[in-house]
PDB file of C-alpha atoms in Angstrom:
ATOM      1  CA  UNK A   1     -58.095 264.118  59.103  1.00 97.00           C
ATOM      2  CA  UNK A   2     -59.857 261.441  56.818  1.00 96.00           C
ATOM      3  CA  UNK A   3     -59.464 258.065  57.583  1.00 95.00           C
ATOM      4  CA  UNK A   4     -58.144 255.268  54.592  1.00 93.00           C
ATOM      5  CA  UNK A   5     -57.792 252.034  55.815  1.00 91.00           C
ATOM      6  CA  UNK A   6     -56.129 249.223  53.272  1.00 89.00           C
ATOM      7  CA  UNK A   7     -57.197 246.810  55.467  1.00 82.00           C
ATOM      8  CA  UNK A   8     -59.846 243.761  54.501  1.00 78.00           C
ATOM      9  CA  UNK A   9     -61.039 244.154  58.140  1.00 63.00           C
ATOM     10  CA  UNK A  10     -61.156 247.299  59.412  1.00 63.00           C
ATOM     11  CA  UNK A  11     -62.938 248.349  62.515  1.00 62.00           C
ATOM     12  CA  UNK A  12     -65.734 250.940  60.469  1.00 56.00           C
ATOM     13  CA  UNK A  13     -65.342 250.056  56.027  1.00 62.00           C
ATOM     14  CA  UNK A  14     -64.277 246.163  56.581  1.00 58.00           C
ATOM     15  CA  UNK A  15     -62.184 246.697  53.759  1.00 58.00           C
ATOM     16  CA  UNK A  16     -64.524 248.537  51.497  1.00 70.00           C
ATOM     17  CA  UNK A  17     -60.868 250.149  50.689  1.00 70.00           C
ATOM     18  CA  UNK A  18     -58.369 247.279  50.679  1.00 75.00           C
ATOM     19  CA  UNK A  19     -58.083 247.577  46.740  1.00 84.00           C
ATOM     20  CA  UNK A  20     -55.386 249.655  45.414  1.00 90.00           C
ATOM     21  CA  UNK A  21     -57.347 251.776  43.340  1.00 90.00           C
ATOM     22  CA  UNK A  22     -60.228 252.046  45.744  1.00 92.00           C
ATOM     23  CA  UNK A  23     -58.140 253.424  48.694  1.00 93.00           C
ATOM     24  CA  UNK A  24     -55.841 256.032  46.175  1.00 95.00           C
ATOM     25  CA  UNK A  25     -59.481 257.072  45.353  1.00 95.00           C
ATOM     26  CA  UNK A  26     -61.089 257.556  48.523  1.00 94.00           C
ATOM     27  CA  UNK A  27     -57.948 259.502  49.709  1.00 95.00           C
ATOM     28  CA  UNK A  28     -57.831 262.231  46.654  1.00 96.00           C
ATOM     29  CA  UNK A  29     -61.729 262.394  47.403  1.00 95.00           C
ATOM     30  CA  UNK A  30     -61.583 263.267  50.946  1.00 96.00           C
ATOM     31  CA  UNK A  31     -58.868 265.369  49.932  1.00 96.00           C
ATOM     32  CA  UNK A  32     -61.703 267.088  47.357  1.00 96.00           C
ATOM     33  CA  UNK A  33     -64.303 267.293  49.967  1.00 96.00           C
ATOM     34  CA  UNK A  34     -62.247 269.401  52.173  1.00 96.00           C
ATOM     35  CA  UNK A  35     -59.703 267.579  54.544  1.00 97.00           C
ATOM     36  CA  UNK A  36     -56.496 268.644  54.946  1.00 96.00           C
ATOM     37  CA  UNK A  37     -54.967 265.385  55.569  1.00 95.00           C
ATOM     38  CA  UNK A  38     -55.541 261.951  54.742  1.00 97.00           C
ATOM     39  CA  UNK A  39     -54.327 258.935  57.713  1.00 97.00           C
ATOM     40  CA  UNK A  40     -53.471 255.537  55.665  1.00 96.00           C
ATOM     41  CA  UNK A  41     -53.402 252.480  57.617  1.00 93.00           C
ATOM     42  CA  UNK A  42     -52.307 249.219  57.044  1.00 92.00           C
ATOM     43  CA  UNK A  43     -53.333 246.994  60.052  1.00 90.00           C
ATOM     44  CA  UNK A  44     -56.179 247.644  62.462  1.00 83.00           C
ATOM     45  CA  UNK A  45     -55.310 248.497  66.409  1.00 83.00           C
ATOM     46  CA  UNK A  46     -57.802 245.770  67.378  1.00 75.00           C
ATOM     47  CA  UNK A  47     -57.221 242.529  67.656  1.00 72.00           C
ATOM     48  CA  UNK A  48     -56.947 239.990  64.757  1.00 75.00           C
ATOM     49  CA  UNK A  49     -54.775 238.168  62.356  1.00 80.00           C
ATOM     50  CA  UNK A  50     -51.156 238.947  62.344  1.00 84.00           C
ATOM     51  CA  UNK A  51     -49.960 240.938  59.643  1.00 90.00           C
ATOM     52  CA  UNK A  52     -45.791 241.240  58.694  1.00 94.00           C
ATOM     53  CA  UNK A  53     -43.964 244.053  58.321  1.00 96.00           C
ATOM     54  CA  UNK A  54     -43.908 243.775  54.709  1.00 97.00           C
ATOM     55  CA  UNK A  55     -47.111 242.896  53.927  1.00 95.00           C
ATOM     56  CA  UNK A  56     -48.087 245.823  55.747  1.00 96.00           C
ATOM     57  CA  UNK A  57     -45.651 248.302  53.710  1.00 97.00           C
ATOM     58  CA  UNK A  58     -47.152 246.743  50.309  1.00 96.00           C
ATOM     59  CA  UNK A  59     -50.343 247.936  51.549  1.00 95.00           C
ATOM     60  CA  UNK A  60     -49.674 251.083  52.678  1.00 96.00           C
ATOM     61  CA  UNK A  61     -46.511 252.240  50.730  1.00 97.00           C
ATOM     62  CA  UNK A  62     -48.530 251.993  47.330  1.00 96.00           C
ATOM     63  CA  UNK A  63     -51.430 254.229  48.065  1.00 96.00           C
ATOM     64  CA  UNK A  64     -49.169 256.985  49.773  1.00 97.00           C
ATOM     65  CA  UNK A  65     -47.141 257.124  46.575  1.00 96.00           C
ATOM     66  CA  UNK A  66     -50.311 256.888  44.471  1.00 96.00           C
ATOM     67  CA  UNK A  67     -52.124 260.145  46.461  1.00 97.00           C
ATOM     68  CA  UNK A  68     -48.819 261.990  46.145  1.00 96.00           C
ATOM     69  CA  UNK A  69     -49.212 261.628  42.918  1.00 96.00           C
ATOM     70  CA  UNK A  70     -52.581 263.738  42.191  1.00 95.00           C
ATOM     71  CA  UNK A  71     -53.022 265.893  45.015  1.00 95.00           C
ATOM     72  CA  UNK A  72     -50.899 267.801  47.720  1.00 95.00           C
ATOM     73  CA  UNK A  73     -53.126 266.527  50.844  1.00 97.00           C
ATOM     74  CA  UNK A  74     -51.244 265.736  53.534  1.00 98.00           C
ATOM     75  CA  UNK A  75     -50.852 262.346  53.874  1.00 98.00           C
ATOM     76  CA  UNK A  76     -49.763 260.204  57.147  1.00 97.00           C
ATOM     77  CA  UNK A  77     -49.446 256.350  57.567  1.00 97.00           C
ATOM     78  CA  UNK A  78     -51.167 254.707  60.899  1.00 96.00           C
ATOM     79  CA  UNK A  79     -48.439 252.537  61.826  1.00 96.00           C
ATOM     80  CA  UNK A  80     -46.453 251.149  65.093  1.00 95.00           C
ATOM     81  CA  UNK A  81     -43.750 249.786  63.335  1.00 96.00           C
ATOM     82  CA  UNK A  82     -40.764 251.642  62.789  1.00 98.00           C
ATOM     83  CA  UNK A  83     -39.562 250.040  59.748  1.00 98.00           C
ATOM     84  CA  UNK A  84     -42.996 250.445  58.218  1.00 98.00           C
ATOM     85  CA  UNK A  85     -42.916 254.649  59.208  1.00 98.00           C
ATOM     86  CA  UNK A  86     -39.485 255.112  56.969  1.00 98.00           C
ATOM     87  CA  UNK A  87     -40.560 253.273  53.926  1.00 98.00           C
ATOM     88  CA  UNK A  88     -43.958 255.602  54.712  1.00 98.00           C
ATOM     89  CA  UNK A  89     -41.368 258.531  54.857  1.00 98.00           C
ATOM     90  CA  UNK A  90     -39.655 257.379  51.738  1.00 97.00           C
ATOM     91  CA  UNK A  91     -42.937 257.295  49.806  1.00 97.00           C
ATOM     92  CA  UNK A  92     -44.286 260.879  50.685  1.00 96.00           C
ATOM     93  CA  UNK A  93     -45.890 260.403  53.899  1.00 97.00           C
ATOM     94  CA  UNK A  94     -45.096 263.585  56.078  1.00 98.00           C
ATOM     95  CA  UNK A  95     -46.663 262.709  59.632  1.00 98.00           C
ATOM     96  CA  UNK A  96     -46.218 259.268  61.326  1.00 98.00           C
ATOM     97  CA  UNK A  97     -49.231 258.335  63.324  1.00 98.00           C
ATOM     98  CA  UNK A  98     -48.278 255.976  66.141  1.00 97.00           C
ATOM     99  CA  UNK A  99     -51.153 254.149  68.088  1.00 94.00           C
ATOM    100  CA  UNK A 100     -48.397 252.281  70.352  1.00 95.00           C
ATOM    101  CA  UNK A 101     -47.232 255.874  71.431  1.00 96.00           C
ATOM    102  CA  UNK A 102     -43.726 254.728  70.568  1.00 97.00           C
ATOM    103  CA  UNK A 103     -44.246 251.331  71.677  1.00 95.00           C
ATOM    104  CA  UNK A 104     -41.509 250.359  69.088  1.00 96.00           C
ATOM    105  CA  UNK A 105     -38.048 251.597  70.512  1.00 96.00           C
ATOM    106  CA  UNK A 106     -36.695 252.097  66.960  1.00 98.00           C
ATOM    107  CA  UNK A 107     -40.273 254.781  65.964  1.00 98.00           C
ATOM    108  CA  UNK A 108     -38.513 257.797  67.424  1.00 98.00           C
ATOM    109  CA  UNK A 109     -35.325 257.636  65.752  1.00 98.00           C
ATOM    110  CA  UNK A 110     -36.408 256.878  62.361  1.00 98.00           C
ATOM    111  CA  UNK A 111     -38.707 260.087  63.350  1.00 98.00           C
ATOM    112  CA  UNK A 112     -36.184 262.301  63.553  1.00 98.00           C
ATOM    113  CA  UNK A 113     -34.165 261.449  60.865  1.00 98.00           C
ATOM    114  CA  UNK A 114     -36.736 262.967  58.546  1.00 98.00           C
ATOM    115  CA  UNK A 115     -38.713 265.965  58.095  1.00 97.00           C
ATOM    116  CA  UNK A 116     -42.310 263.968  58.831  1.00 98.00           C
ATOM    117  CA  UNK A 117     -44.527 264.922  61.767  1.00 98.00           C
ATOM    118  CA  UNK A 118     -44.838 262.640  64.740  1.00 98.00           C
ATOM    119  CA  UNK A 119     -48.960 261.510  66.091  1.00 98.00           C
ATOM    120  CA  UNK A 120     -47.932 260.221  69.764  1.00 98.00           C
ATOM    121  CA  UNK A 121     -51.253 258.320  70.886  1.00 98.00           C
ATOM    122  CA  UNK A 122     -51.981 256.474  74.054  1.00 97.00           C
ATOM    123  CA  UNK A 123     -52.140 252.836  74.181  1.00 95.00           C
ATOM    124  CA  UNK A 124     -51.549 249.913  76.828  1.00 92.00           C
ATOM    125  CA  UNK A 125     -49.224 247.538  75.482  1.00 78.00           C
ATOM    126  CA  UNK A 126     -49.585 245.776  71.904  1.00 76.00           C
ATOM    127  CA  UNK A 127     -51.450 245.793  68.767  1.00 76.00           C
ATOM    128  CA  UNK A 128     -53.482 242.964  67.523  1.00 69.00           C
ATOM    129  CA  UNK A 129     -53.451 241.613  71.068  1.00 77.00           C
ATOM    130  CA  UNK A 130     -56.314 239.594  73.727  1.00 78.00           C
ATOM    131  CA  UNK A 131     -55.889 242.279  76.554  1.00 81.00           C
ATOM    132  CA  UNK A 132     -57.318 241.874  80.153  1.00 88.00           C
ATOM    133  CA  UNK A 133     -60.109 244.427  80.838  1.00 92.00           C
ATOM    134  CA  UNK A 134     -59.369 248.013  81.111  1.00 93.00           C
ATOM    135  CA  UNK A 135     -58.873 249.447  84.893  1.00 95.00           C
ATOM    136  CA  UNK A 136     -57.425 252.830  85.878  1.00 97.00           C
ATOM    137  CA  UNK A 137     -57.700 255.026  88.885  1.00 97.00           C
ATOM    138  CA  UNK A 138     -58.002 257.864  86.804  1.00 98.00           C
ATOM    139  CA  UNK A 139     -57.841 257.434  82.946  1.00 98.00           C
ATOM    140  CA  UNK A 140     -57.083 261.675  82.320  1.00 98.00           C
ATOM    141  CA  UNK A 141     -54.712 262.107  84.865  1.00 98.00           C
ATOM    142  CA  UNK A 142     -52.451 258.498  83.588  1.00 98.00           C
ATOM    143  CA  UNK A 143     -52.920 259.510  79.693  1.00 98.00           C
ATOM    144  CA  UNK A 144     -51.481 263.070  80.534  1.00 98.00           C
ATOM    145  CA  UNK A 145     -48.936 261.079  82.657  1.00 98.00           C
ATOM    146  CA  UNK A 146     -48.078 258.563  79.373  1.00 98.00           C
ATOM    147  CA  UNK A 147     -48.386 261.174  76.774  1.00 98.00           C
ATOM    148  CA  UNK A 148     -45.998 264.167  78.435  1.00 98.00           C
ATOM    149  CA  UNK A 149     -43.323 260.876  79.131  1.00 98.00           C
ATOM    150  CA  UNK A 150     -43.614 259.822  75.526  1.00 98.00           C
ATOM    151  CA  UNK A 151     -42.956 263.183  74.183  1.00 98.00           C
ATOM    152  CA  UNK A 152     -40.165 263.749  76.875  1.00 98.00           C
ATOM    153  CA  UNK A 153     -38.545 260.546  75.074  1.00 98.00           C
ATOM    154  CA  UNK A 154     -39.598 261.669  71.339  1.00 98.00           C
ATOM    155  CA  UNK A 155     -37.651 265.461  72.032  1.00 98.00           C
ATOM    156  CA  UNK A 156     -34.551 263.345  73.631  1.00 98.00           C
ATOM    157  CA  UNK A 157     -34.208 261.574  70.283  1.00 98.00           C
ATOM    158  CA  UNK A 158     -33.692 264.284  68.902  1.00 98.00           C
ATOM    159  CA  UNK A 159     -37.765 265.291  67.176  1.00 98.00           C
ATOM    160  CA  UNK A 160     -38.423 268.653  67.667  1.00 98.00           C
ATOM    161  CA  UNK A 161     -41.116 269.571  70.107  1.00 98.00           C
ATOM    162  CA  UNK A 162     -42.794 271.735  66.747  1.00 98.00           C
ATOM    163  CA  UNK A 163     -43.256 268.515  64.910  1.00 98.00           C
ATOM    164  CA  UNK A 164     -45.347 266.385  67.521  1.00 98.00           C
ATOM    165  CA  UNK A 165     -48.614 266.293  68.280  1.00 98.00           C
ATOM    166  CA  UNK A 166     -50.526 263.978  71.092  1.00 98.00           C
ATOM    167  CA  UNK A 167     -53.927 261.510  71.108  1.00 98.00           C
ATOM    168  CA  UNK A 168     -55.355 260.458  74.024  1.00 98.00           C
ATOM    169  CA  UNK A 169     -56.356 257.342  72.180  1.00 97.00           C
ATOM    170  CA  UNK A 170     -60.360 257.304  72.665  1.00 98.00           C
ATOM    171  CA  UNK A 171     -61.198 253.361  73.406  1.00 96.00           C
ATOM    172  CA  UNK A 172     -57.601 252.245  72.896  1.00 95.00           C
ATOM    173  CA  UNK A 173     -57.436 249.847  75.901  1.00 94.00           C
ATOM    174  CA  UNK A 174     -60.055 251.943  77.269  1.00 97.00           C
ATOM    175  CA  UNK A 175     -63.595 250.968  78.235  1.00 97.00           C
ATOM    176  CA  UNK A 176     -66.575 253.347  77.261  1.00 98.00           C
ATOM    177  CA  UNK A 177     -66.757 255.201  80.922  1.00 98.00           C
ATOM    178  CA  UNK A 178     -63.213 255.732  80.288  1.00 98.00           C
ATOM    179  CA  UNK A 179     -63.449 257.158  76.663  1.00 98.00           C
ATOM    180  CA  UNK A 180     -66.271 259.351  78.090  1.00 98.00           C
ATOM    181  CA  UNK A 181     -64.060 260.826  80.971  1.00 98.00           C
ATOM    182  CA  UNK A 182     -61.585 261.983  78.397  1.00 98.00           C
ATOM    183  CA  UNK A 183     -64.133 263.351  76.190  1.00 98.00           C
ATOM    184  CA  UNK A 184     -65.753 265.430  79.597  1.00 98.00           C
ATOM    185  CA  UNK A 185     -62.078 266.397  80.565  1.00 98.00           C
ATOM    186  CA  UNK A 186     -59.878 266.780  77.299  1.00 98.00           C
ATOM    187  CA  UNK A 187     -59.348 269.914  78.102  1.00 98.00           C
ATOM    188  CA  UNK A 188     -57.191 268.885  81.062  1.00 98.00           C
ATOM    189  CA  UNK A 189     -54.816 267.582  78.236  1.00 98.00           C
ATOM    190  CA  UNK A 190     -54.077 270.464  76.621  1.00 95.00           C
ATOM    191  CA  UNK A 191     -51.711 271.070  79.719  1.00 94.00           C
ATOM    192  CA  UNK A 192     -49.125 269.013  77.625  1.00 97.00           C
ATOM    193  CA  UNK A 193     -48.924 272.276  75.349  1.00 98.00           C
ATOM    194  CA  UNK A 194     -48.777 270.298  72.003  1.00 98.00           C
ATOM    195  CA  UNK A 195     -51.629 269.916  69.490  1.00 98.00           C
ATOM    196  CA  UNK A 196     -54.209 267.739  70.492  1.00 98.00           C
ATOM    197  CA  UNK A 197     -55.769 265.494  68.180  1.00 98.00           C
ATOM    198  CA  UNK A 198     -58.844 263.026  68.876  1.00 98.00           C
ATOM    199  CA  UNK A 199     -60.486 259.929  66.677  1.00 97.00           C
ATOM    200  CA  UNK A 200     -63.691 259.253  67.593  1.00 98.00           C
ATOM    201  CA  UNK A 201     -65.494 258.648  64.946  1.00 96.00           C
ATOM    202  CA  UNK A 202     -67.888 255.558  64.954  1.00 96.00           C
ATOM    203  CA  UNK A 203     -66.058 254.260  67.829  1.00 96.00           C
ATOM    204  CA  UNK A 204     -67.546 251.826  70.358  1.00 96.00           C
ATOM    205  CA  UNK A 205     -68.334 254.181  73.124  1.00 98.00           C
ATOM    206  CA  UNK A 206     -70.492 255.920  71.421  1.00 98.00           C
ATOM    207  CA  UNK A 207     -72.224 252.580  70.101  1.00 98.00           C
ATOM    208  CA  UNK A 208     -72.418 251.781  73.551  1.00 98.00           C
ATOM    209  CA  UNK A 209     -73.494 255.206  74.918  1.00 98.00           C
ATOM    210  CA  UNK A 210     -76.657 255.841  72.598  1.00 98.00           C
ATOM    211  CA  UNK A 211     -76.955 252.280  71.600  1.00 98.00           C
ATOM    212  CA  UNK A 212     -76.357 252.404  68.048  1.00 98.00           C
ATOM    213  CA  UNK A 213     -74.656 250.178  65.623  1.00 96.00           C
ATOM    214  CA  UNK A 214     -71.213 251.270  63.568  1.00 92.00           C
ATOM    215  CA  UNK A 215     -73.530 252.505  60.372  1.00 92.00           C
ATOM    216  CA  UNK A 216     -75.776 254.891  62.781  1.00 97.00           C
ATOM    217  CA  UNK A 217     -73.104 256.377  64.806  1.00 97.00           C
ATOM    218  CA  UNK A 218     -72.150 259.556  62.553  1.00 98.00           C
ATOM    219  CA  UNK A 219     -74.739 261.920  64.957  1.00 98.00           C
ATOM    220  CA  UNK A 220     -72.987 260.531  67.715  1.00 98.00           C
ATOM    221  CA  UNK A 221     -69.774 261.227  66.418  1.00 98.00           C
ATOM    222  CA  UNK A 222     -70.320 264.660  65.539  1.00 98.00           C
ATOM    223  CA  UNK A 223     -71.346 265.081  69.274  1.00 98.00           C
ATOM    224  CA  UNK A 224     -68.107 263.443  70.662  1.00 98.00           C
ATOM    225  CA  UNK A 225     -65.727 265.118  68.129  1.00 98.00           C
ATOM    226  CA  UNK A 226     -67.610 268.913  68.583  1.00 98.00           C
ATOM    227  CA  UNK A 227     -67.005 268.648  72.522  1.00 98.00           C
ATOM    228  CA  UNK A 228     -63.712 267.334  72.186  1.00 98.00           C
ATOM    229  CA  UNK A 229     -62.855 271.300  69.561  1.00 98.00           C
ATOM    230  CA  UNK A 230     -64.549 272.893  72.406  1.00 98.00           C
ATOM    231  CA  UNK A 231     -62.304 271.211  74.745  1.00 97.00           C
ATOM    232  CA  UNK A 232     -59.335 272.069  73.160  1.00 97.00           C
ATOM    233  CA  UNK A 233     -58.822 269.788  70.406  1.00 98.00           C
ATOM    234  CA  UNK A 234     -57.539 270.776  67.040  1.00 96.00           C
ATOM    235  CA  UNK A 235     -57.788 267.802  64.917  1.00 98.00           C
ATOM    236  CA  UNK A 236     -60.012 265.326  64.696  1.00 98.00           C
ATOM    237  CA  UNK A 237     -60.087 262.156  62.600  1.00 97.00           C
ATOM    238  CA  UNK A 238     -63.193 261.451  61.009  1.00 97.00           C
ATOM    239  CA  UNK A 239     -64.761 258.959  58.417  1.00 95.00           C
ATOM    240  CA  UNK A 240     -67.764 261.212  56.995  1.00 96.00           C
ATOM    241  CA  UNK A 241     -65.546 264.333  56.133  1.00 97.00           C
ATOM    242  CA  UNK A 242     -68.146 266.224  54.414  1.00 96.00           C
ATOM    243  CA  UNK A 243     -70.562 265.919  57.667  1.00 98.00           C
ATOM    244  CA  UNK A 244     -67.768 266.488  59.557  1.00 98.00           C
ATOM    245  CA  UNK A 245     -66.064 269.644  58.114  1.00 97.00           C
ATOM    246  CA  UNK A 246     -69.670 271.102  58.383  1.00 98.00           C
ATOM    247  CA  UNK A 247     -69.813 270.490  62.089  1.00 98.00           C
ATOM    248  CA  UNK A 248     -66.373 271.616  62.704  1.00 98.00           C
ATOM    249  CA  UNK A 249     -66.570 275.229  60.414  1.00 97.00           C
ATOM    250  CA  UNK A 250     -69.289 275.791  62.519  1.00 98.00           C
ATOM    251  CA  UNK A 251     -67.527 274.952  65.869  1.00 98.00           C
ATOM    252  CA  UNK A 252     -64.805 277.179  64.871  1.00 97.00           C
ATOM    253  CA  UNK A 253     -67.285 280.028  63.665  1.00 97.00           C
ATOM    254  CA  UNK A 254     -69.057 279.631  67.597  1.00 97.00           C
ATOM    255  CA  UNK A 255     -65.770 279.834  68.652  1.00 96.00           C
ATOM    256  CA  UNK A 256     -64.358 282.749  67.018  1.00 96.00           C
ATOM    257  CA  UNK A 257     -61.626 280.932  65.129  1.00 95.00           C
ATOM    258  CA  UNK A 258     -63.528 281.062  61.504  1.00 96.00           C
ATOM    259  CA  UNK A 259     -65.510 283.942  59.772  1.00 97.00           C
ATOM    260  CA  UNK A 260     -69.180 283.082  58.004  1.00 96.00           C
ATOM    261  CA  UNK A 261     -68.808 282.183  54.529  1.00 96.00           C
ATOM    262  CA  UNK A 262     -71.863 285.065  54.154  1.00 95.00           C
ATOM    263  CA  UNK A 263     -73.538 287.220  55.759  1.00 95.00           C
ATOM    264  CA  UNK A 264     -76.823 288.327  54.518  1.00 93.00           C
ATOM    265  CA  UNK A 265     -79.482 288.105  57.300  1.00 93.00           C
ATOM    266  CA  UNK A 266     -81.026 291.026  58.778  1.00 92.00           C
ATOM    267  CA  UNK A 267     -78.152 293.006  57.357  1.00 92.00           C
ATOM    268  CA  UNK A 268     -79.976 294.823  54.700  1.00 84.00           C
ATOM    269  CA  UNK A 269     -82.969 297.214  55.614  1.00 78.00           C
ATOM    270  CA  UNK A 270     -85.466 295.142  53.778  1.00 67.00           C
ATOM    271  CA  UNK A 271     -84.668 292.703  56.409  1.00 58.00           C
ATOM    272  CA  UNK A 272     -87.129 292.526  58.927  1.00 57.00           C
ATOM    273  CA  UNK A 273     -86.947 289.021  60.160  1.00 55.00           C
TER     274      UNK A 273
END
C-alpha cells in the first residue's frame, strides 16, 4: 500500500506531492513499481492547521479521478470524514481508510451504501488535535478491545464483515514503548479474524528507537514492517515501495506464501558451490 499525501505538510514528503500533477504521478508510479494499492490523503492525523471538508475533497477527489484514469491500482482515500469518503466513493476510490476508526458517526453508513472496502484503524479521540500524553495499562489488549467494538458497529450498519479490514494504528496516540508492544505482539491481533494491516513506515518510534531522523528511517522500517508479516500482518503501508516490495517477496518466500522468481543455484551438476 503506497502512500500519496496531497498535503503541503505531511508527516514524511512535506508536500513534495501537494501539486495535482505531482501526486496523480507518484500514484501511477508506485502503481508501476509494484503496489497493489495506492492510499490518498488529504489532511495529516497529526496535529496542525484546520482543514474543511471541502478543501479536503478538492484535494483528494482530483487525484483519485486522475489515477483512475491511467491505471487499475487500487486506490483508497485516508480520510475521517464521512462526507469526504462518498465523494472519494463517487470518484473511484474502492477502500475507505479511517484513522478515527469511525470516529465520525455518519463513516459507517456512507460505507455500506457502496461497494468500497472499509480500513478501521485505532485512534484516541480527534484529528489535528493537542492531546494529553499517551497512558494505557495495556496498549494490545485495549486496541483489540477498540478494534473488535468498531467492527461490531461497522457489521451492524450493515458493511459486510468480507469488506473490512483493521490497523492497530502504530503511534496514533501512542508513545514509542507503546508502538513497540504492538509491533512484539501483533500477532495477538489477528484474534479479531479480519485482515490486518500496519503503517509504519518512517514513523516516530522508530526515529526514536535507533535514533534516526525521518530521511534515514527506511532500514528501520523494513525491520518494523517485516516483523509485523511475520506476525500476522498482510498489508503494510509503505513510502519506499520498491525497497519495500523487495523485503516483503522475500518475507513471503521465508514464509512459504511466494515461490522464487528462479532457481538456479546448486541445481545443475556443474554446481558445486
Amino acid at each position: 500500500m503506497a502512500v500519496i499525501n496531497r498535503t503541503p505538510d505531511s508527516f514524511f514528503d512535506q508536500g513534495a506531492t501537494f501539486a495535482l500533477d505531482r501526486a496523480v504521478t507518484a500514484a501511477v508510479r508506485a502503481a508501476e513499481q509494484g503496489a497493489d494499492w495506492v492510499d490518498i490523503g488529504g489532511v495529516p492525523f497529526g496535529r496542525g492547521p484546520a482543514v474543511s471538508t471541502e478543501e479536503e475533497i478538492d484535494r483528494v477527489a482530483p487525484v483519485i479521478a486522475g489515477v483512475a484514469a491511467e491505471t487499475d491500482v487500487v486506490i483508497s482515500v485516508d480520510t475521517n470524514k464521512a462526507a469526504v469518503a462518498r465523494a472519494a466513493i463517487e470518484a473511484g476510490a474502492a477502500v475507505i481508510n479511517d484513522t478515527s476508526g469511525l470516529g465520525d458517526p455518519d463513516m459507517a453508513a456512507v460505507v455500506a451504501d457502496s461497494d468500497a472496502n472499509l480500513v478501521i484503524t485505532h485512534s484516541v479521540g480527534p484529528p489535528r488535535e493537542e492531546k494529553p500524553p499517551a497512558h494505557y495499562g495495556d496498549v494490545v489488549d485495549e486496541v483489540r478491545t477498540f478494534l473488535s467494538e468498531r467492527v461490531a458497529l461497522a457489521e451492524a450498519a450493515g458493511i459486510r464483515r468480507d469488506r473490512l479490514i483493521v490497523d492497530p494504528g502504530h503511534d496514533l496516540d501512542k508513545n514509542t514503548l507503546h508502538s513497540l508492544e504492538l509491533t512484539r505482539r501483533i500477532h495477538e491481533l489477528t484474534a479479531i479474524d479480519l485482515p490486518l494491516l500496519v503503517a509504519v513506515s518512517n514513523k516516530d518510534f522508530i526515529g526514536e528507537t535507533i535514533d534516526r531522523e525521518k530521511k534515514d528511517r527506511l532500514a528501520g522500517s523494513l525491520a518494523a514492517m517485516v516483523a509485523c508479516i511475520l506476525g500476522g500482518a498482510r498489508i503494510v503501508r509503505m513510502h519506499d515501495v520498491e525497497a519495500s516490495i523487495d523485503a516483503v517477496r522475500m518475507t513471503e518466500a521465508i514464509l512459504g506464501l511466494r515461490a522464487p522468481v528462479r532457481l538456479e543455484h546448486n541445481t545443475h551438476p556443474t554446481h558445486n558451490v
